[in-house]
Amino acid sequence: MTTHELEQLLLQQPVSLLHRLARGRISRHFRSGKRKLIDLLLQASAENRPGLESDLAALIEEQTHRRQAAPVEEAPKSKVHPRPAASPTTPRPHRAEEHGHHEPPVSLHEWLSGIGVPPAQPFVPDAWQVDALAKLAETDVVVSVPTGSGKTYVAIEATKRAMQENRTVIYTSPLKALSNTKFTEFSRLFGPGQVGILTGDRREHAQAPLLIMTTEILRNLLYDAAGGEIDVRLDTLGLVIMDESQYLADPERGVVWEETLIFCPSQARLLLLSASIGNPQDIADWLTAIRPNPCALIRHTKRSVPLRAGYMHPNEKLTPLFRTAGIPYGQPHLLHPEAKRLIAEYEDETGPSRSR
């Protein structure tokens, strides 16, 4: 059998059969779609083509026997009623009972119900926010909390305290767009004359007590200070806030964060903020090793803004992904029955990798 003939024969088989054929030949084959799976099978069996052909023939024969052995029940003619022809423009109605359950997919309106602006209520800081501010008065702090939990509150309160002590505050971010947004936000909070910005294409109020800049700019300022060139007063620096500090792990730009932390003046407190840093304890331990003061880790896992996980099939049906809200992905035994059916239906057509 030529390679082309074998490839055409594989294309005629269902994805489930191809995955059975891939067992023992391809690692993590369940992540591959049909076309990719066939290519991997041909590559993996280049040196043992007869073995692949033999296993394929056995699986096809097994599948044929199953089909022939399946009982076919023919309804009595007296009970057969003619069914009206469906209009070509009328979609076939979904029948949940065909799939062994009776949970229909939810509508988009139902799925989004309850989402909106919550009613106004007095602000009360969370315990972790109070703890972070207390620790920051004594030492460096790494804050690792989910998105929307209130990291900016800690940064604002810490900035207020530092400015009341006549100390300079530097707020860094990895993006100029984020720096511009923070400049507008902090100017509204502290007053236009109290906030400056330094980025690659923008320089305003460079002597303000609160300076917003990208991390690369701060790194360059620290380099200049080490060489005797002082552009911004660093002797009064009391607080350095590094937002999105998970960029420490960035293969290309992470070195900027590392050098900034290493060269940061020892009298300044460090506040690292992140919602997605993977190893916050390791970062805190490293800062403890290179800085004169120990670094405290503030970690909080409860989301203030809960997530709703859903699955949308290409046929535009939407269903909850899990039976219970708040379950992280990776626990298939908790999948909603309708989501299981839609995922299985899509994988039969395209392979597992495209439905994740």
GROMACS .gro file of C-alpha atoms in nm:
model
  356
    1MET     CA    1   0.000   0.000   0.000
    2THR     CA    2   0.147   0.336  -0.100
    3THR     CA    3   0.164   0.632   0.136
    4HIS     CA    4  -0.109   0.811  -0.059
    5GLU     CA    5  -0.339   0.508  -0.045
    6LEU     CA    6  -0.280   0.471   0.329
    7GLU     CA    7  -0.347   0.840   0.384
    8GLN     CA    8  -0.675   0.821   0.192
    9LEU     CA    9  -0.781   0.515   0.392
   10LEU     CA   10  -0.706   0.697   0.719
   11LEU     CA   11  -0.909   0.997   0.604
   12GLN     CA   12  -1.212   0.770   0.561
   13GLN     CA   13  -1.199   0.658   0.925
   14PRO     CA   14  -1.371   0.831   1.221
   15VAL     CA   15  -1.157   1.026   1.467
   16SER     CA   16  -1.230   0.775   1.745
   17LEU     CA   17  -1.069   0.495   1.543
   18LEU     CA   18  -0.765   0.711   1.467
   19HIS     CA   19  -0.715   0.781   1.836
   20ARG     CA   20  -0.724   0.408   1.910
   21LEU     CA   21  -0.466   0.359   1.638
   22ALA     CA   22  -0.247   0.631   1.788
   23ARG     CA   23  -0.226   0.470   2.132
   24GLY     CA   24   0.129   0.362   2.196
   25ARG     CA   25   0.252   0.547   1.888
   26ILE     CA   26   0.188   0.917   1.964
   27SER     CA   27   0.205   1.083   2.304
   28ARG     CA   28  -0.079   1.328   2.385
   29HIS     CA   29  -0.257   1.227   2.065
   30PHE     CA   30  -0.589   1.334   2.218
   31ARG     CA   31  -0.493   1.697   2.155
   32SER     CA   32  -0.465   1.653   1.779
   33GLY     CA   33  -0.735   1.708   1.520
   34LYS     CA   34  -0.804   1.458   1.244
   35ARG     CA   35  -0.570   1.602   0.981
   36LYS     CA   36  -0.286   1.652   1.226
   37LEU     CA   37  -0.342   1.308   1.376
   38ILE     CA   38  -0.307   1.141   1.036
   39ASP     CA   39   0.018   1.327   0.969
   40LEU     CA   40   0.155   1.222   1.307
   41LEU     CA   41   0.056   0.860   1.246
   42LEU     CA   42   0.235   0.854   0.912
   43GLN     CA   43   0.546   1.013   1.062
   44ALA     CA   44   0.553   0.785   1.367
   45SER     CA   45   0.514   0.470   1.157
   46ALA     CA   46   0.758   0.557   0.881
   47GLU     CA   47   0.991   0.276   0.988
   48ASN     CA   48   0.715   0.026   1.065
   49ARG     CA   49   0.450   0.086   0.799
   50PRO     CA   50   0.334  -0.280   0.791
   51GLY     CA   51   0.253  -0.264   1.162
   52LEU     CA   52   0.036   0.044   1.113
   53GLU     CA   53  -0.143  -0.115   0.815
   54SER     CA   54  -0.202  -0.436   1.010
   55ASP     CA   55  -0.347  -0.255   1.315
   56LEU     CA   56  -0.562  -0.034   1.091
   57ALA     CA   57  -0.704  -0.337   0.909
   58ALA     CA   58  -0.782  -0.505   1.243
   59LEU     CA   59  -0.965  -0.199   1.374
   60ILE     CA   60  -1.163  -0.158   1.053
   61GLU     CA   61  -1.262  -0.525   1.065
   62GLU     CA   62  -1.365  -0.492   1.430
   63GLN     CA   63  -1.575  -0.186   1.349
   64THR     CA   64  -1.740  -0.370   1.059
   65HIS     CA   65  -1.828  -0.667   1.281
   66ARG     CA   66  -1.982  -0.435   1.539
   67ARG     CA   67  -2.205  -0.274   1.280
   68GLN     CA   68  -2.316  -0.609   1.143
   69ALA     CA   69  -2.384  -0.748   1.490
   70ALA     CA   70  -2.589  -0.447   1.601
   71PRO     CA   71  -2.960  -0.547   1.609
   72VAL     CA   72  -3.183  -0.360   1.370
   73GLU     CA   73  -3.545  -0.333   1.481
   74GLU     CA   74  -3.798  -0.269   1.213
   75ALA     CA   75  -4.121  -0.114   1.330
   76PRO     CA   76  -4.445  -0.286   1.224
   77LYS     CA   77  -4.592  -0.128   0.917
   78SER     CA   78  -4.923  -0.071   1.093
   79LYS     CA   79  -4.751   0.162   1.343
   80VAL     CA   80  -4.557   0.365   1.094
   81HIS     CA   81  -4.708   0.707   1.039
   82PRO     CA   82  -4.596   0.937   0.761
   83ARG     CA   83  -4.399   1.239   0.887
   84PRO     CA   84  -4.455   1.578   0.726
   85ALA     CA   85  -4.162   1.698   0.522
   86ALA     CA   86  -3.960   1.962   0.703
   87SER     CA   87  -3.905   2.293   0.538
   88PRO     CA   88  -3.543   2.340   0.429
   89THR     CA   89  -3.538   2.669   0.620
   90THR     CA   90  -3.675   2.519   0.942
   91PRO     CA   91  -3.399   2.404   1.181
   92ARG     CA   92  -3.431   2.058   1.327
   93PRO     CA   93  -3.540   2.093   1.690
   94HIS     CA   94  -3.297   1.979   1.959
   95ARG     CA   95  -3.410   1.663   2.138
   96ALA     CA   96  -3.224   1.615   2.466
   97GLU     CA   97  -3.381   1.272   2.522
   98GLU     CA   98  -3.181   1.134   2.229
   99HIS     CA   99  -2.866   1.183   2.431
  100GLY     CA  100  -2.980   1.036   2.761
  101HIS     CA  101  -3.059   1.351   2.958
  102HIS     CA  102  -3.319   1.624   2.978
  103GLU     CA  103  -3.114   1.939   3.043
  104PRO     CA  104  -3.150   2.181   2.751
  105PRO     CA  105  -2.885   2.443   2.680
  106VAL     CA  106  -2.947   2.779   2.841
  107SER     CA  107  -3.019   3.087   2.635
  108LEU     CA  108  -2.780   3.379   2.617
  109HIS     CA  109  -3.031   3.591   2.811
  110GLU     CA  110  -3.041   3.337   3.096
  111TRP     CA  111  -2.665   3.301   3.098
  112LEU     CA  112  -2.609   3.677   3.136
  113SER     CA  113  -2.888   3.736   3.387
  114GLY     CA  114  -2.775   3.906   3.707
  115ILE     CA  115  -2.467   4.063   3.548
  116GLY     CA  116  -2.445   4.438   3.586
  117VAL     CA  117  -2.344   4.721   3.817
  118PRO     CA  118  -2.392   4.617   4.181
  119PRO     CA  119  -2.583   4.846   4.417
  120ALA     CA  120  -2.377   5.115   4.591
  121GLN     CA  121  -2.258   5.034   4.942
  122PRO     CA  122  -1.995   5.168   5.184
  123PHE     CA  123  -1.640   5.059   5.104
  124VAL     CA  124  -1.478   4.835   5.362
  125PRO     CA  125  -1.123   4.716   5.288
  126ASP     CA  126  -1.065   4.342   5.290
  127ALA     CA  127  -0.847   4.186   5.556
  128TRP     CA  128  -0.569   4.116   5.306
  129GLN     CA  129  -0.564   4.484   5.202
  130VAL     CA  130  -0.525   4.597   5.562
  131ASP     CA  131  -0.254   4.335   5.614
  132ALA     CA  132  -0.066   4.445   5.302
  133LEU     CA  133  -0.059   4.809   5.412
  134ALA     CA  134   0.054   4.714   5.762
  135LYS     CA  135   0.337   4.498   5.626
  136LEU     CA  136   0.440   4.769   5.377
  137ALA     CA  137   0.504   5.009   5.663
  138GLU     CA  138   0.782   4.776   5.776
  139THR     CA  139   0.917   4.594   5.469
  140ASP     CA  140   0.878   4.507   5.100
  141VAL     CA  141   0.556   4.334   4.995
  142VAL     CA  142   0.447   4.107   4.709
  143VAL     CA  143   0.069   4.109   4.655
  144SER     CA  144  -0.071   3.814   4.458
  145VAL     CA  145  -0.451   3.832   4.433
  146PRO     CA  146  -0.709   3.766   4.158
  147THR     CA  147  -0.811   4.031   3.906
  148GLY     CA  148  -1.066   4.275   4.045
  149SER     CA  149  -0.977   4.212   4.410
  150GLY     CA  150  -0.848   4.564   4.479
  151LYS     CA  151  -0.472   4.578   4.425
  152THR     CA  152  -0.496   4.942   4.319
  153TYR     CA  153  -0.647   5.034   4.658
  154VAL     CA  154  -0.331   4.914   4.829
  155ALA     CA  155  -0.117   5.113   4.584
  156ILE     CA  156  -0.321   5.433   4.635
  157GLU     CA  157  -0.321   5.412   5.016
  158ALA     CA  158   0.051   5.334   5.025
  159THR     CA  159   0.114   5.631   4.793
  160LYS     CA  160  -0.085   5.864   5.020
  161ARG     CA  161   0.118   5.759   5.323
  162ALA     CA  162   0.451   5.804   5.143
  163MET     CA  163   0.355   6.148   5.010
  164GLN     CA  164   0.244   6.258   5.357
  165GLU     CA  165   0.598   6.177   5.472
  166ASN     CA  166   0.739   6.388   5.185
  167ARG     CA  167   0.873   6.082   5.008
  168THR     CA  168   0.878   6.035   4.630
  169VAL     CA  169   0.670   5.753   4.481
  170ILE     CA  170   0.736   5.578   4.149
  171TYR     CA  171   0.464   5.367   3.988
  172THR     CA  172   0.579   5.144   3.702
  173SER     CA  173   0.388   4.935   3.449
  174PRO     CA  174   0.498   4.726   3.150
  175LEU     CA  175   0.291   4.920   2.895
  176LYS     CA  176   0.278   5.285   2.793
  177ALA     CA  177  -0.098   5.261   2.752
  178LEU     CA  178  -0.137   5.144   3.113
  179SER     CA  179   0.102   5.416   3.230
  180ASN     CA  180  -0.109   5.679   3.051
  181THR     CA  181  -0.425   5.540   3.211
  182LYS     CA  182  -0.272   5.549   3.560
  183PHE     CA  183  -0.145   5.903   3.500
  184THR     CA  184  -0.500   6.018   3.424
  185GLU     CA  185  -0.646   5.824   3.719
  186PHE     CA  186  -0.387   5.941   3.974
  187SER     CA  187  -0.400   6.301   3.850
  188ARG     CA  188  -0.769   6.300   3.929
  189LEU     CA  189  -0.705   6.154   4.276
  190PHE     CA  190  -0.400   6.352   4.388
  191GLY     CA  191  -0.421   6.666   4.170
  192PRO     CA  192  -0.255   6.741   3.835
  193GLY     CA  193   0.054   6.908   3.985
  194GLN     CA  194   0.123   6.612   4.212
  195VAL     CA  195   0.159   6.351   3.938
  196GLY     CA  196   0.412   6.326   3.657
  197ILE     CA  197   0.471   6.079   3.376
  198LEU     CA  198   0.786   5.956   3.204
  199THR     CA  199   0.758   5.722   2.907
  200GLY     CA  200   0.945   5.687   2.580
  201ASP     CA  201   0.735   5.957   2.409
  202ARG     CA  202   0.588   6.156   2.697
  203ARG     CA  203   0.745   6.365   2.976
  204GLU     CA  204   0.534   6.579   3.207
  205HIS     CA  205   0.595   6.710   3.561
  206ALA     CA  206   0.922   6.520   3.599
  207GLN     CA  207   0.977   6.663   3.951
  208ALA     CA  208   0.632   6.567   4.085
  209PRO     CA  209   0.622   6.359   4.405
  210LEU     CA  210   0.436   6.078   4.224
  211LEU     CA  211   0.588   5.966   3.895
  212ILE     CA  212   0.427   5.719   3.653
  213MET     CA  213   0.660   5.543   3.410
  214THR     CA  214   0.731   5.219   3.230
  215THR     CA  215   0.967   4.977   3.402
  216GLU     CA  216   1.231   5.029   3.131
  217ILE     CA  217   1.242   5.401   3.213
  218LEU     CA  218   1.299   5.332   3.582
  219ARG     CA  219   1.573   5.083   3.500
  220ASN     CA  220   1.745   5.347   3.284
  221LEU     CA  221   1.713   5.606   3.563
  222LEU     CA  222   1.879   5.366   3.806
  223TYR     CA  223   2.159   5.307   3.554
  224ASP     CA  224   2.210   5.683   3.521
  225ALA     CA  225   2.216   5.725   3.898
  226ALA     CA  226   2.479   5.452   3.928
  227GLY     CA  227   2.693   5.641   3.673
  228GLY     CA  228   2.660   5.970   3.859
  229GLU     CA  229   2.394   6.124   3.635
  230ILE     CA  230   2.083   6.213   3.834
  231ASP     CA  231   1.776   6.296   3.626
  232VAL     CA  232   1.516   6.231   3.895
  233ARG     CA  233   1.575   6.269   4.268
  234LEU     CA  234   1.621   5.918   4.401
  235ASP     CA  235   1.749   6.017   4.745
  236THR     CA  236   1.391   6.098   4.852
  237LEU     CA  237   1.244   5.786   4.697
  238GLY     CA  238   1.022   5.615   4.952
  239LEU     CA  239   0.806   5.370   4.752
  240VAL     CA  240   0.834   5.184   4.421
  241ILE     CA  241   0.516   5.017   4.296
  242MET     CA  242   0.565   4.761   4.019
  243ASP     CA  243   0.235   4.669   3.859
  244GLU     CA  244   0.195   4.352   3.649
  245SER     CA  245   0.505   4.208   3.813
  246GLN     CA  246   0.448   3.869   3.647
  247TYR     CA  247   0.657   4.018   3.367
  248LEU     CA  248   0.953   3.893   3.569
  249ALA     CA  249   0.894   3.564   3.387
  250ASP     CA  250   0.886   3.719   3.040
  251PRO     CA  251   1.168   3.563   2.831
  252GLU     CA  252   1.256   3.893   2.661
  253ARG     CA  253   1.166   4.167   2.909
  254GLY     CA  254   1.195   3.990   3.243
  255VAL     CA  255   1.557   4.100   3.282
  256VAL     CA  256   1.437   4.462   3.303
  257TRP     CA  257   1.229   4.380   3.611
  258GLU     CA  258   1.515   4.183   3.765
  259GLU     CA  259   1.768   4.464   3.719
  260THR     CA  260   1.523   4.724   3.846
  261LEU     CA  261   1.463   4.526   4.164
  262ILE     CA  262   1.836   4.463   4.213
  263PHE     CA  263   1.938   4.830   4.169
  264CYS     CA  264   1.642   4.986   4.349
  265PRO     CA  265   1.758   5.207   4.642
  266SER     CA  266   1.751   5.022   4.972
  267GLN     CA  267   1.561   5.297   5.154
  268ALA     CA  268   1.261   5.261   4.920
  269ARG     CA  269   0.987   5.013   4.994
  270LEU     CA  270   0.894   4.776   4.710
  271LEU     CA  271   0.532   4.687   4.634
  272LEU     CA  272   0.488   4.422   4.364
  273LEU     CA  273   0.135   4.370   4.233
  274SER     CA  274   0.014   4.081   4.018
  275ALA     CA  275  -0.296   3.875   3.951
  276SER     CA  276  -0.120   3.597   3.761
  277ILE     CA  277   0.229   3.551   3.902
  278GLY     CA  278   0.291   3.177   3.922
  279ASN     CA  279   0.548   3.156   4.203
  280PRO     CA  280   0.496   3.454   4.439
  281GLN     CA  281   0.667   3.283   4.733
  282ASP     CA  282   0.982   3.228   4.525
  283ILE     CA  283   0.982   3.597   4.429
  284ALA     CA  284   0.939   3.702   4.792
  285ASP     CA  285   1.224   3.471   4.899
  286TRP     CA  286   1.450   3.609   4.626
  287LEU     CA  287   1.381   3.969   4.730
  288THR     CA  288   1.454   3.875   5.089
  289ALA     CA  289   1.791   3.742   4.975
  290ILE     CA  290   1.897   4.051   4.777
  291ARG     CA  291   1.737   4.331   4.982
  292PRO     CA  292   1.826   4.451   5.332
  293ASN     CA  293   1.474   4.380   5.465
  294PRO     CA  294   1.268   4.059   5.442
  295CYS     CA  295   0.987   4.059   5.186
  296ALA     CA  296   0.632   3.969   5.293
  297LEU     CA  297   0.390   3.781   5.069
  298ILE     CA  298   0.021   3.873   5.073
  299ARG     CA  299  -0.179   3.606   4.897
  300HIS     CA  300  -0.556   3.596   4.847
  301THR     CA  301  -0.741   3.345   4.628
  302LYS     CA  302  -1.111   3.432   4.657
  303ARG     CA  303  -1.238   3.624   4.355
  304SER     CA  304  -1.435   3.938   4.436
  305VAL     CA  305  -1.583   3.919   4.086
  306PRO     CA  306  -1.679   3.554   4.024
  307LEU     CA  307  -1.633   3.399   3.680
  308ARG     CA  308  -1.901   3.217   3.482
  309ALA     CA  309  -1.761   2.936   3.272
  310GLY     CA  310  -1.960   2.852   2.959
  311TYR     CA  311  -1.921   2.648   2.641
  312MET     CA  312  -2.044   2.775   2.305
  313HIS     CA  313  -2.082   2.523   2.025
  314PRO     CA  314  -2.034   2.637   1.663
  315ASN     CA  315  -2.409   2.589   1.618
  316GLU     CA  316  -2.444   2.887   1.860
  317LYS     CA  317  -2.584   2.684   2.149
  318LEU     CA  318  -2.457   2.809   2.484
  319THR     CA  319  -2.445   2.606   2.804
  320PRO     CA  320  -2.279   2.629   3.146
  321LEU     CA  321  -1.947   2.445   3.141
  322PHE     CA  322  -1.984   2.300   3.491
  323ARG     CA  323  -2.272   2.180   3.705
  324THR     CA  324  -2.163   2.417   3.984
  325ALA     CA  325  -2.042   2.774   3.943
  326GLY     CA  326  -1.683   2.860   4.027
  327ILE     CA  327  -1.523   2.527   3.928
  328PRO     CA  328  -1.184   2.576   3.753
  329TYR     CA  329  -1.136   2.407   3.417
  330GLY     CA  330  -0.959   2.072   3.434
  331GLN     CA  331  -1.223   1.871   3.623
  332PRO     CA  332  -1.416   1.693   3.344
  333HIS     CA  333  -1.613   1.480   3.591
  334LEU     CA  334  -1.793   1.799   3.700
  335LEU     CA  335  -1.887   1.904   3.348
  336HIS     CA  336  -2.247   2.002   3.285
  337PRO     CA  337  -2.422   1.714   3.097
  338GLU     CA  338  -2.520   1.937   2.806
  339ALA     CA  339  -2.165   2.074   2.779
  340LYS     CA  340  -2.035   1.715   2.767
  341ARG     CA  341  -2.269   1.634   2.480
  342LEU     CA  342  -2.180   1.946   2.280
  343ILE     CA  343  -1.806   1.891   2.327
  344ALA     CA  344  -1.833   1.525   2.224
  345GLU     CA  345  -2.042   1.620   1.921
  346TYR     CA  346  -1.784   1.877   1.810
  347GLU     CA  347  -1.490   1.642   1.867
  348ASP     CA  348  -1.649   1.375   1.651
  349GLU     CA  349  -1.638   1.623   1.364
  350THR     CA  350  -1.307   1.803   1.417
  351GLY     CA  351  -1.095   1.625   1.678
  352PRO     CA  352  -1.033   1.713   2.043
  353SER     CA  353  -0.782   1.996   2.001
  354ARG     CA  354  -1.026   2.244   1.846
  355SER     CA  355  -1.293   2.213   2.114
  356ARG     CA  356  -1.076   2.324   2.404
   0.00000   0.00000   0.00000
